[in-house]
C-alpha cells in the first residue's frame, strides 16, 4: 500500500486481533499504515462513510453489478474523488483463504476482477492488493514516472567530430576499398553511428578510444 | 507469471541450484513455469537470443539508458513482438536482497522502474515481477477483461409497470399530498427509480415486494 501512496487501511474483525505482532515485520517498514489502521467489528461500520465500495472477487455467480478491472476502477475512483463534493471510495478485500462472502459482495456497488490467464488464475490477497494499489497510484501525482536523468544526444557537431575522426583513421588504413564504394560505406557507417544518440560524455569516451588507436603502444611483455 | 500468461523463465546461476525443492510449494500450482525453466550459468548465455533486454532497477546513478515504466515497457515489448520479423524481449530481475549489479544492468538496452511513492519505496522481487507480468498481460488477448454477465436494464415498459404499480399503491394510501405537488413528486420518484437500471429479474422481484403490500398478512403472534 505505502509503495503506492495508500495509507488508509480498515480492518474488519481481524481473526488474530489487533495490533498483530506479526504485522510489523511483514510491513517492511510501512509502519505508518499499521499505526493508522482502523479496526471495525462489522463491515457495515467499516464502510459507513464510503459512497462507492468496490469488492474484489472472481466469483460472479448471480451477481448483478458492474465488473471492472483495477485500471477501470482506479479511473472511476479518481474521478469520484475529484468531483465536487468529493466522493469517497473503498476497495474491499476478502480473507486470504476464503475471499469475500456473497453477503459482503452485496455491500459493494461494483466488482473488481483482475483480468487473468483463463487457464490459470491464482492471485493471492497480497497480489490483488498490490495490483489495485499500483493502478490507483497511476492517477496520483506522487507516482509520476521517474524522471529520466538521461543526458540528451550530443550536438550533431560532436558526433561529426567523432565520425570525421574515425573516417580519417580508416582512410589512413586504406579501409575504404574499392574507392568507388567509399561514399556508400561512409553512409552506412554514419547511419550506424548516428543511431545510438550518444551523449557528449559517450562521444568523448569514444574519441578517446579512437585516439588510442593513433598511438603506438608498447605491448607488455 | 502464469497468472498473466507468462511461462518462459530463465534462471542465471541460481544460488540454491535447480531444481529447487522449495520452488514447488511457492509456485501455488504454476508448475509448468518451473518445469519449463531454463538454467544458465551466465547472464550473457541467458540473453544470447534476446534483442531487447530490460533491467528492473531503481538505481540510476551514472546510467545512460532510457528509463521506462512497466506500462511503457509492455507497450514496447508488444510492439517489438508484433514486428516482422518479431523481436524478442526479456525482463531481467535481480536477486531478492541485492538486486541487479551495475554490470548486469549494462547488458540491458532499457531500464524498467516502477513509479513509486517517493517517500517510501520498498518493492520486493515478487512485487516487481507481478507488476511487470500484469502490465505485459494487458497486451495479450488472453487477458481480455472478464466479460460482464450483467443483465441489461429491463425494457422501459417493465420499468413503467413497476412505477405504475407503485404510484397506484401510493395514490390509494393518499401518499401524494397536497394534490398540486403530485406531478413533481411523481417525477422525483420516476427519476429515482430509473436510475438503477434494474434488469427484468430485479423488476419482477420489486413487483413481488409491492404485491406483498397489497395483501393482508396475518401478523405472527
Coordinates of C-alpha atoms in Angstrom, one line a residue:
Chain A
X1 CA 0.0 0.0 0.0
X2 CA 2.6 2.6 1.1
X3 CA 4.7 1.8 -2.0
X4 CA 1.9 3.4 -4.0
X5 CA 0.9 6.1 -1.5
X6 CA -2.0 4.4 0.2
X7 CA -2.2 4.7 3.9
X8 CA -5.8 4.2 4.9
X9 CA -6.4 0.6 5.9
X10 CA -9.5 -0.6 7.6
X11 CA -9.7 -4.0 9.2
X12 CA -13.0 -5.8 9.8
X13 CA -12.9 -8.2 12.8
X14 CA -9.3 -9.4 12.3
X15 CA -9.1 -13.0 13.2
X16 CA -5.9 -12.6 15.3
X17 CA -6.9 -9.4 16.9
X18 CA -5.2 -6.0 16.5
X19 CA -2.5 -4.9 16.9
X20 CA -1.0 -8.1 15.5
X21 CA 2.7 -8.6 16.4
X22 CA 3.2 -10.4 13.1
X23 CA 2.1 -7.4 11.0
X24 CA 5.2 -5.3 11.8
X25 CA 7.9 -7.4 10.2
X26 CA 5.6 -8.2 7.2
X27 CA 5.1 -4.5 6.6
X28 CA 8.8 -4.0 5.7
X29 CA 8.9 -0.5 7.2
X30 CA 5.5 0.7 6.2
X31 CA 4.6 1.1 9.8
X32 CA 2.6 4.2 9.2
X33 CA -0.1 2.1 7.5
X34 CA -0.3 -0.2 10.6
X35 CA -0.4 2.7 13.0
X36 CA -3.2 4.4 11.1
X37 CA -5.2 1.2 10.7
X38 CA -8.7 1.4 11.9
X39 CA -10.5 -1.7 13.3
X40 CA -14.2 -2.3 13.0
X41 CA -16.3 -5.1 14.2
X42 CA -18.6 -5.2 11.2
X43 CA -18.2 -4.4 7.5
X44 CA -21.2 -2.1 7.7
X45 CA -19.4 0.1 10.2
X46 CA -16.2 0.0 8.2
X47 CA -17.8 1.4 5.1
X48 CA -20.4 3.6 6.7
X49 CA -18.8 6.8 5.4
X50 CA -17.9 5.4 1.9
X51 CA -20.1 6.2 -1.1
X52 CA -18.7 3.6 -3.5
X53 CA -17.5 0.3 -2.3
X54 CA -15.6 -2.0 -4.7
X55 CA -15.5 -5.7 -3.9
X56 CA -12.5 -7.7 -5.2
X57 CA -13.7 -11.1 -6.3
X58 CA -13.5 -13.5 -9.2
X59 CA -16.8 -15.2 -8.4
X60 CA -19.6 -13.7 -10.4
X61 CA -22.4 -16.2 -10.0
X62 CA -25.7 -14.4 -9.8
X63 CA -24.1 -11.1 -9.3
X64 CA -25.8 -8.1 -10.9
X65 CA -23.2 -5.5 -10.5
X66 CA -20.7 -3.9 -12.9
X67 CA -17.4 -5.8 -13.1
X68 CA -14.4 -3.6 -13.8
X69 CA -10.7 -4.1 -14.0
X70 CA -8.3 -2.5 -11.4
X71 CA -7.4 0.1 -14.1
X72 CA -11.1 1.0 -14.8
X73 CA -11.9 1.1 -11.0
X74 CA -8.9 3.4 -10.4
X75 CA -10.1 5.8 -13.1
X76 CA -13.6 5.8 -11.5
X77 CA -12.2 6.3 -8.0
X78 CA -10.0 9.1 -9.1
X79 CA -12.9 10.8 -11.0
X80 CA -15.1 10.4 -8.0
X81 CA -12.5 11.8 -5.6
X82 CA -12.0 14.8 -7.9
X83 CA -15.8 15.6 -8.1
X84 CA -17.3 18.5 -6.1
X85 CA -18.1 17.4 -3.4
X86 CA -15.6 14.6 -3.5
X87 CA -16.9 11.0 -3.4
X88 CA -15.1 8.6 -1.2
X89 CA -14.4 5.1 -2.5
X90 CA -13.1 2.0 -0.8
X91 CA -11.7 -1.3 -2.1
X92 CA -12.9 -4.4 -0.2
X93 CA -10.6 -7.4 0.0
X94 CA -11.6 -10.8 1.5
X95 CA -9.7 -13.0 3.8
X96 CA -6.6 -14.8 2.4
X97 CA -8.2 -18.3 2.1
X98 CA -11.9 -17.7 1.7
X99 CA -12.1 -14.4 -0.1
X100 CA -15.3 -12.3 0.2
X101 CA -18.6 -13.9 1.1
X102 CA -21.6 -13.2 -1.1
X103 CA -23.2 -11.0 1.6
X104 CA -20.0 -9.0 1.8
X105 CA -20.0 -8.6 -2.0
X106 CA -23.6 -7.4 -1.7
X107 CA -22.3 -4.3 0.1
X108 CA -20.5 -3.2 -2.9
X109 CA -21.7 -1.2 -5.8
X110 CA -19.1 -2.6 -8.2
X111 CA -16.9 -5.6 -8.5
X112 CA -13.2 -5.5 -9.3
X113 CA -11.8 -8.6 -11.1
X114 CA -8.2 -8.7 -12.3
X115 CA -8.0 -9.9 -15.9
X116 CA -6.1 -13.1 -15.7
X117 CA -4.9 -16.1 -17.6
X118 CA -8.2 -18.1 -18.1
X119 CA -6.3 -21.3 -17.8
X120 CA -4.6 -20.4 -14.5
X121 CA -5.8 -17.9 -12.0
X122 CA -4.4 -18.0 -8.5
X123 CA -3.9 -14.5 -7.2
X124 CA -3.4 -14.3 -3.5
X125 CA -4.5 -11.4 -1.3
X126 CA -1.2 -9.6 -1.4
X127 CA -1.1 -9.8 -5.2
X128 CA -4.6 -8.5 -5.5
X129 CA -3.9 -5.6 -3.2
X130 CA -0.7 -4.5 -4.9
X131 CA -2.3 -4.5 -8.4
X132 CA -5.2 -2.3 -7.1
X133 CA -2.8 0.0 -5.3
X134 CA -0.5 0.2 -8.3
X135 CA -3.3 1.1 -10.7
X136 CA -4.6 3.6 -8.2
X137 CA -1.2 5.3 -8.0
X138 CA -1.2 6.0 -11.7
X139 CA -3.8 8.7 -11.0
X140 CA -1.7 10.3 -8.2
X141 CA 0.8 13.0 -8.8
X142 CA 3.2 11.3 -6.4
X143 CA 3.5 8.4 -8.8
X144 CA 4.7 10.5 -11.6
X145 CA 7.2 8.4 -13.7
X146 CA 10.7 8.6 -12.5
X147 CA 12.4 11.5 -14.3
X148 CA 15.0 10.1 -16.7
X149 CA 18.3 11.7 -16.0
X150 CA 19.4 10.5 -19.4
X151 CA 21.8 13.0 -21.0
X152 CA 20.4 14.1 -24.4
X153 CA 22.3 13.2 -27.5
X154 CA 25.3 15.3 -28.1
X155 CA 25.0 18.1 -30.6
X156 CA 25.5 16.9 -34.2
X157 CA 28.8 18.7 -34.4
X158 CA 30.3 16.5 -31.7
X159 CA 29.0 13.4 -33.5
X160 CA 30.5 14.7 -36.7
X161 CA 33.8 15.2 -34.9
X162 CA 33.7 11.5 -33.9
X163 CA 32.8 10.4 -37.4
X164 CA 35.5 12.5 -39.1
X165 CA 38.0 11.2 -36.6
X166 CA 37.1 7.6 -37.5
X167 CA 36.9 8.2 -41.2
X168 CA 40.4 9.8 -41.1
X169 CA 41.8 6.8 -39.3
X170 CA 40.1 4.4 -41.7
X171 CA 41.4 6.3 -44.8
X172 CA 44.9 6.1 -43.4
X173 CA 44.5 2.4 -43.0
X174 CA 43.1 2.0 -46.6
X175 CA 39.8 0.6 -45.2
X176 CA 37.7 2.1 -48.0
X177 CA 38.3 -0.3 -50.9
X178 CA 37.5 -0.2 -53.7
X179 CA 37.4 3.6 -53.8
X180 CA 34.1 3.8 -55.7
X181 CA 32.3 2.2 -52.8
X182 CA 33.8 4.7 -50.3
X183 CA 30.7 7.0 -50.3
X184 CA 28.3 4.2 -49.7
X185 CA 30.4 2.7 -47.0
X186 CA 30.8 6.0 -45.3
X187 CA 27.0 6.5 -45.4
X188 CA 26.5 3.1 -43.8
X189 CA 28.9 4.0 -41.0
X190 CA 27.3 7.4 -40.5
X191 CA 23.9 5.9 -40.2
X192 CA 25.2 3.3 -37.8
X193 CA 27.0 5.8 -35.6
X194 CA 24.1 8.3 -35.6
X195 CA 21.6 5.6 -34.4
X196 CA 22.6 5.3 -30.7
X197 CA 22.1 9.0 -29.8
X198 CA 25.3 9.1 -27.8
X199 CA 25.6 11.9 -25.3
X200 CA 28.6 14.3 -25.1
X201 CA 30.4 12.1 -22.5
X202 CA 29.9 9.0 -24.5
X203 CA 31.2 10.8 -27.6
X204 CA 34.3 11.9 -25.7
X205 CA 34.8 8.4 -24.4
X206 CA 34.7 7.1 -28.0
X207 CA 37.1 9.8 -29.2
X208 CA 39.5 8.6 -26.5
X209 CA 39.1 5.0 -27.8
X210 CA 39.9 6.2 -31.4
X211 CA 42.9 8.3 -30.1
X212 CA 44.3 5.2 -28.5
X213 CA 44.5 3.6 -32.0
X214 CA 46.6 6.5 -33.1
X215 CA 49.2 6.0 -30.5
X216 CA 51.9 3.4 -30.6
X217 CA 51.6 1.3 -27.5
X218 CA 54.3 -0.8 -26.2
X219 CA 52.8 -4.3 -25.9
X220 CA 53.5 -5.6 -22.4
X221 CA 55.9 -8.5 -22.3
Chain B
X1 CA 3.9 -15.2 -14.0
X2 CA 1.4 -17.8 -15.0
X3 CA -1.5 -15.7 -13.7
X4 CA -0.7 -13.4 -16.5
X5 CA 0.2 -15.9 -19.1
X6 CA 4.0 -15.8 -18.8
X7 CA 5.7 -19.2 -18.9
X8 CA 9.3 -18.6 -20.0
X9 CA 11.5 -18.2 -17.0
X10 CA 15.3 -18.2 -17.3
X11 CA 17.5 -18.6 -14.2
X12 CA 21.1 -17.4 -14.0
X13 CA 23.3 -19.4 -11.7
X14 CA 20.6 -19.9 -9.0
X15 CA 22.2 -19.8 -5.6
X16 CA 20.5 -22.9 -4.3
X17 CA 20.8 -24.9 -7.5
X18 CA 18.0 -26.2 -9.7
X19 CA 15.5 -27.8 -9.4
X20 CA 14.9 -26.3 -6.0
X21 CA 12.5 -28.3 -3.8
X22 CA 11.3 -25.0 -2.2
X23 CA 10.1 -23.7 -5.5
X24 CA 7.1 -26.1 -6.0
X25 CA 5.0 -25.1 -3.0
X26 CA 5.8 -21.4 -3.6
X27 CA 4.5 -21.7 -7.2
X28 CA 1.0 -22.5 -6.0
X29 CA 0.3 -24.8 -8.8
X30 CA 2.1 -22.9 -11.6
X31 CA 4.3 -26.0 -12.0
X32 CA 4.5 -25.5 -15.8
X33 CA 6.7 -22.4 -15.2
X34 CA 9.1 -24.4 -13.1
X35 CA 9.2 -27.3 -15.5
X36 CA 9.9 -25.1 -18.5
X37 CA 12.5 -23.0 -16.6
X38 CA 15.9 -22.9 -18.3
X39 CA 19.1 -22.6 -16.3
X40 CA 22.2 -20.7 -17.5
X41 CA 25.5 -20.2 -15.8
X42 CA 26.0 -16.7 -17.1
X43 CA 23.7 -13.8 -17.9
X44 CA 25.3 -13.5 -21.3
X45 CA 24.2 -17.0 -22.2
X46 CA 20.7 -16.4 -20.8
X47 CA 20.0 -13.4 -23.0
X48 CA 22.1 -14.6 -26.1
X49 CA 19.0 -14.8 -28.3
X50 CA 17.2 -11.7 -26.9
X51 CA 17.3 -8.4 -28.8
X52 CA 16.0 -6.1 -26.2
X53 CA 16.8 -6.7 -22.5
X54 CA 15.0 -4.6 -19.9
X55 CA 16.7 -4.4 -16.5
X56 CA 14.5 -3.8 -13.5
X57 CA 16.2 -1.4 -11.1
X58 CA 15.6 1.7 -9.1
X59 CA 19.3 2.7 -9.0
X60 CA 20.0 5.1 -11.8
X61 CA 23.4 6.5 -10.9
X62 CA 25.5 7.0 -13.9
X63 CA 23.2 5.1 -16.1
X64 CA 22.7 6.4 -19.7
X65 CA 19.8 4.3 -20.8
X66 CA 16.1 5.1 -21.3
X67 CA 14.1 4.5 -18.1
X68 CA 10.5 3.3 -18.7
X69 CA 7.6 2.3 -16.6
X70 CA 6.3 -1.3 -16.7
X71 CA 3.4 0.0 -18.8
X72 CA 5.7 1.7 -21.3
X73 CA 8.0 -1.3 -21.4
X74 CA 5.0 -3.6 -22.1
X75 CA 3.8 -1.5 -25.0
X76 CA 7.3 -1.6 -26.4
X77 CA 7.7 -5.3 -25.9
X78 CA 4.3 -6.0 -27.5
X79 CA 5.1 -3.7 -30.5
X80 CA 8.5 -5.4 -30.9
X81 CA 7.0 -8.9 -30.7
X82 CA 4.4 -7.9 -33.3
X83 CA 7.0 -6.6 -35.8
X84 CA 8.1 -8.6 -38.8
X85 CA 10.3 -10.3 -38.1
X86 CA 9.4 -10.4 -34.4
X87 CA 11.9 -9.0 -31.9
X88 CA 12.3 -10.9 -28.7
X89 CA 12.5 -9.1 -25.4
X90 CA 13.3 -10.2 -21.9
X91 CA 12.9 -8.5 -18.5
X92 CA 15.8 -9.0 -16.1
X93 CA 15.3 -9.2 -12.4
X94 CA 18.0 -9.1 -9.7
X95 CA 18.3 -11.3 -6.7
X96 CA 15.9 -10.7 -3.8
X97 CA 18.3 -8.9 -1.5
X98 CA 20.9 -7.3 -3.7
X99 CA 19.0 -6.5 -6.9
X100 CA 20.9 -6.2 -10.2
X101 CA 24.6 -5.3 -10.2
X102 CA 25.7 -2.5 -12.4
X103 CA 27.4 -4.9 -14.8
X104 CA 24.2 -6.8 -15.2
X105 CA 22.3 -3.5 -15.9
X106 CA 24.9 -2.8 -18.5
X107 CA 23.6 -5.8 -20.5
X108 CA 20.2 -4.1 -20.9
X109 CA 19.1 -1.6 -23.5
X110 CA 16.5 0.0 -21.2
X111 CA 15.7 0.2 -17.6
X112 CA 12.3 -0.5 -16.0
X113 CA 11.5 1.4 -12.9
X114 CA 8.1 1.1 -11.2
X115 CA 6.7 4.6 -10.4
X116 CA 6.5 4.6 -6.6
X117 CA 5.8 6.7 -3.6
X118 CA 8.9 8.9 -3.4
X119 CA 8.8 8.8 0.4
X120 CA 8.6 5.1 0.7
X121 CA 9.8 2.6 -1.9
X122 CA 10.3 -1.0 -0.9
X123 CA 9.2 -3.3 -3.7
X124 CA 10.4 -6.8 -3.3
X125 CA 11.2 -9.2 -6.2
X126 CA 7.8 -10.9 -6.3
X127 CA 6.1 -7.5 -6.4
X128 CA 8.3 -6.2 -9.2
X129 CA 7.6 -9.4 -11.2
X130 CA 3.9 -9.3 -10.8
X131 CA 3.6 -5.7 -11.8
X132 CA 5.6 -6.3 -15.0
X133 CA 3.7 -9.5 -15.8
X134 CA 0.4 -7.7 -15.2
X135 CA 1.3 -4.9 -17.5
X136 CA 2.5 -7.3 -20.1
X137 CA -0.8 -9.2 -19.9
X138 CA -2.7 -6.1 -20.9
X139 CA -1.4 -6.5 -24.4
X140 CA -2.3 -10.2 -24.6
X141 CA -5.6 -11.5 -25.9
X142 CA -5.8 -14.0 -23.1
X143 CA -6.0 -11.2 -20.6
X144 CA -9.1 -9.6 -22.1
X145 CA -11.3 -8.1 -19.4
X146 CA -13.7 -10.6 -17.8
X147 CA -17.0 -10.4 -19.7
X148 CA -19.6 -8.9 -17.5
X149 CA -22.6 -11.2 -17.3
X150 CA -24.6 -8.3 -16.1
X151 CA -28.2 -8.5 -17.4
X152 CA -29.1 -5.3 -19.3
X153 CA -31.6 -2.9 -17.9
X154 CA -35.2 -4.2 -18.4
X155 CA -37.2 -2.6 -21.3
X156 CA -38.8 0.7 -20.3
X157 CA -42.2 -0.9 -20.4
X158 CA -41.3 -3.2 -17.5
X159 CA -40.0 -0.3 -15.5
X160 CA -43.1 1.6 -16.3
X161 CA -45.1 -1.3 -15.0
X162 CA -43.3 -1.2 -11.7
X163 CA -43.7 2.6 -11.4
X164 CA -47.4 2.5 -12.3
X165 CA -47.8 -0.3 -9.7
X166 CA -46.1 1.8 -7.0
X167 CA -48.0 5.0 -8.0
X168 CA -51.3 3.1 -7.8
X169 CA -50.5 1.9 -4.3
X170 CA -49.3 5.3 -3.2
X171 CA -52.5 7.0 -4.5
X172 CA -54.6 4.5 -2.7
X173 CA -52.7 5.4 0.5
X174 CA -53.1 9.1 -0.2
X175 CA -49.3 9.5 -0.3
X176 CA -49.5 12.4 -2.8
X177 CA -50.4 15.4 -0.7
X178 CA -51.1 18.2 -1.3
X179 CA -52.6 17.2 -4.7
X180 CA -50.9 20.1 -6.6
X181 CA -47.5 18.6 -5.7
X182 CA -48.3 15.2 -7.1
X183 CA -46.8 15.7 -10.5
X184 CA -43.5 17.0 -9.1
X185 CA -43.3 14.2 -6.6
X186 CA -44.1 11.5 -9.2
X187 CA -41.3 13.0 -11.4
X188 CA -38.9 12.7 -8.5
X189 CA -39.9 9.1 -7.9
X190 CA -39.6 8.3 -11.6
X191 CA -36.1 9.7 -11.8
X192 CA -35.1 7.8 -8.7
X193 CA -36.4 4.5 -9.9
X194 CA -35.0 4.9 -13.4
X195 CA -31.5 5.5 -12.1
X196 CA -30.5 1.9 -11.1
X197 CA -31.1 0.4 -14.5
X198 CA -32.7 -2.7 -12.9
X199 CA -32.9 -5.8 -15.1
X200 CA -36.0 -7.8 -15.7
X201 CA -35.4 -10.2 -12.8
X202 CA -34.9 -7.3 -10.4
X203 CA -38.0 -5.5 -11.7
X204 CA -40.0 -8.7 -11.1
X205 CA -38.5 -9.0 -7.6
X206 CA -39.6 -5.5 -6.8
X207 CA -43.1 -6.1 -8.3
X208 CA -43.3 -9.0 -5.8
X209 CA -42.3 -6.7 -3.0
X210 CA -45.0 -4.2 -4.0
X211 CA -47.6 -7.0 -4.3
X212 CA -46.9 -8.1 -0.8
X213 CA -48.0 -4.7 0.4
X214 CA -51.4 -5.3 -1.4
X215 CA -52.1 -8.4 0.6
X216 CA -53.4 -8.6 4.1
X217 CA -50.9 -10.6 6.1
X218 CA -51.6 -12.1 9.4
X219 CA -49.0 -10.8 11.7
X220 CA -47.5 -13.7 13.6
X221 CA -48.3 -13.8 17.3

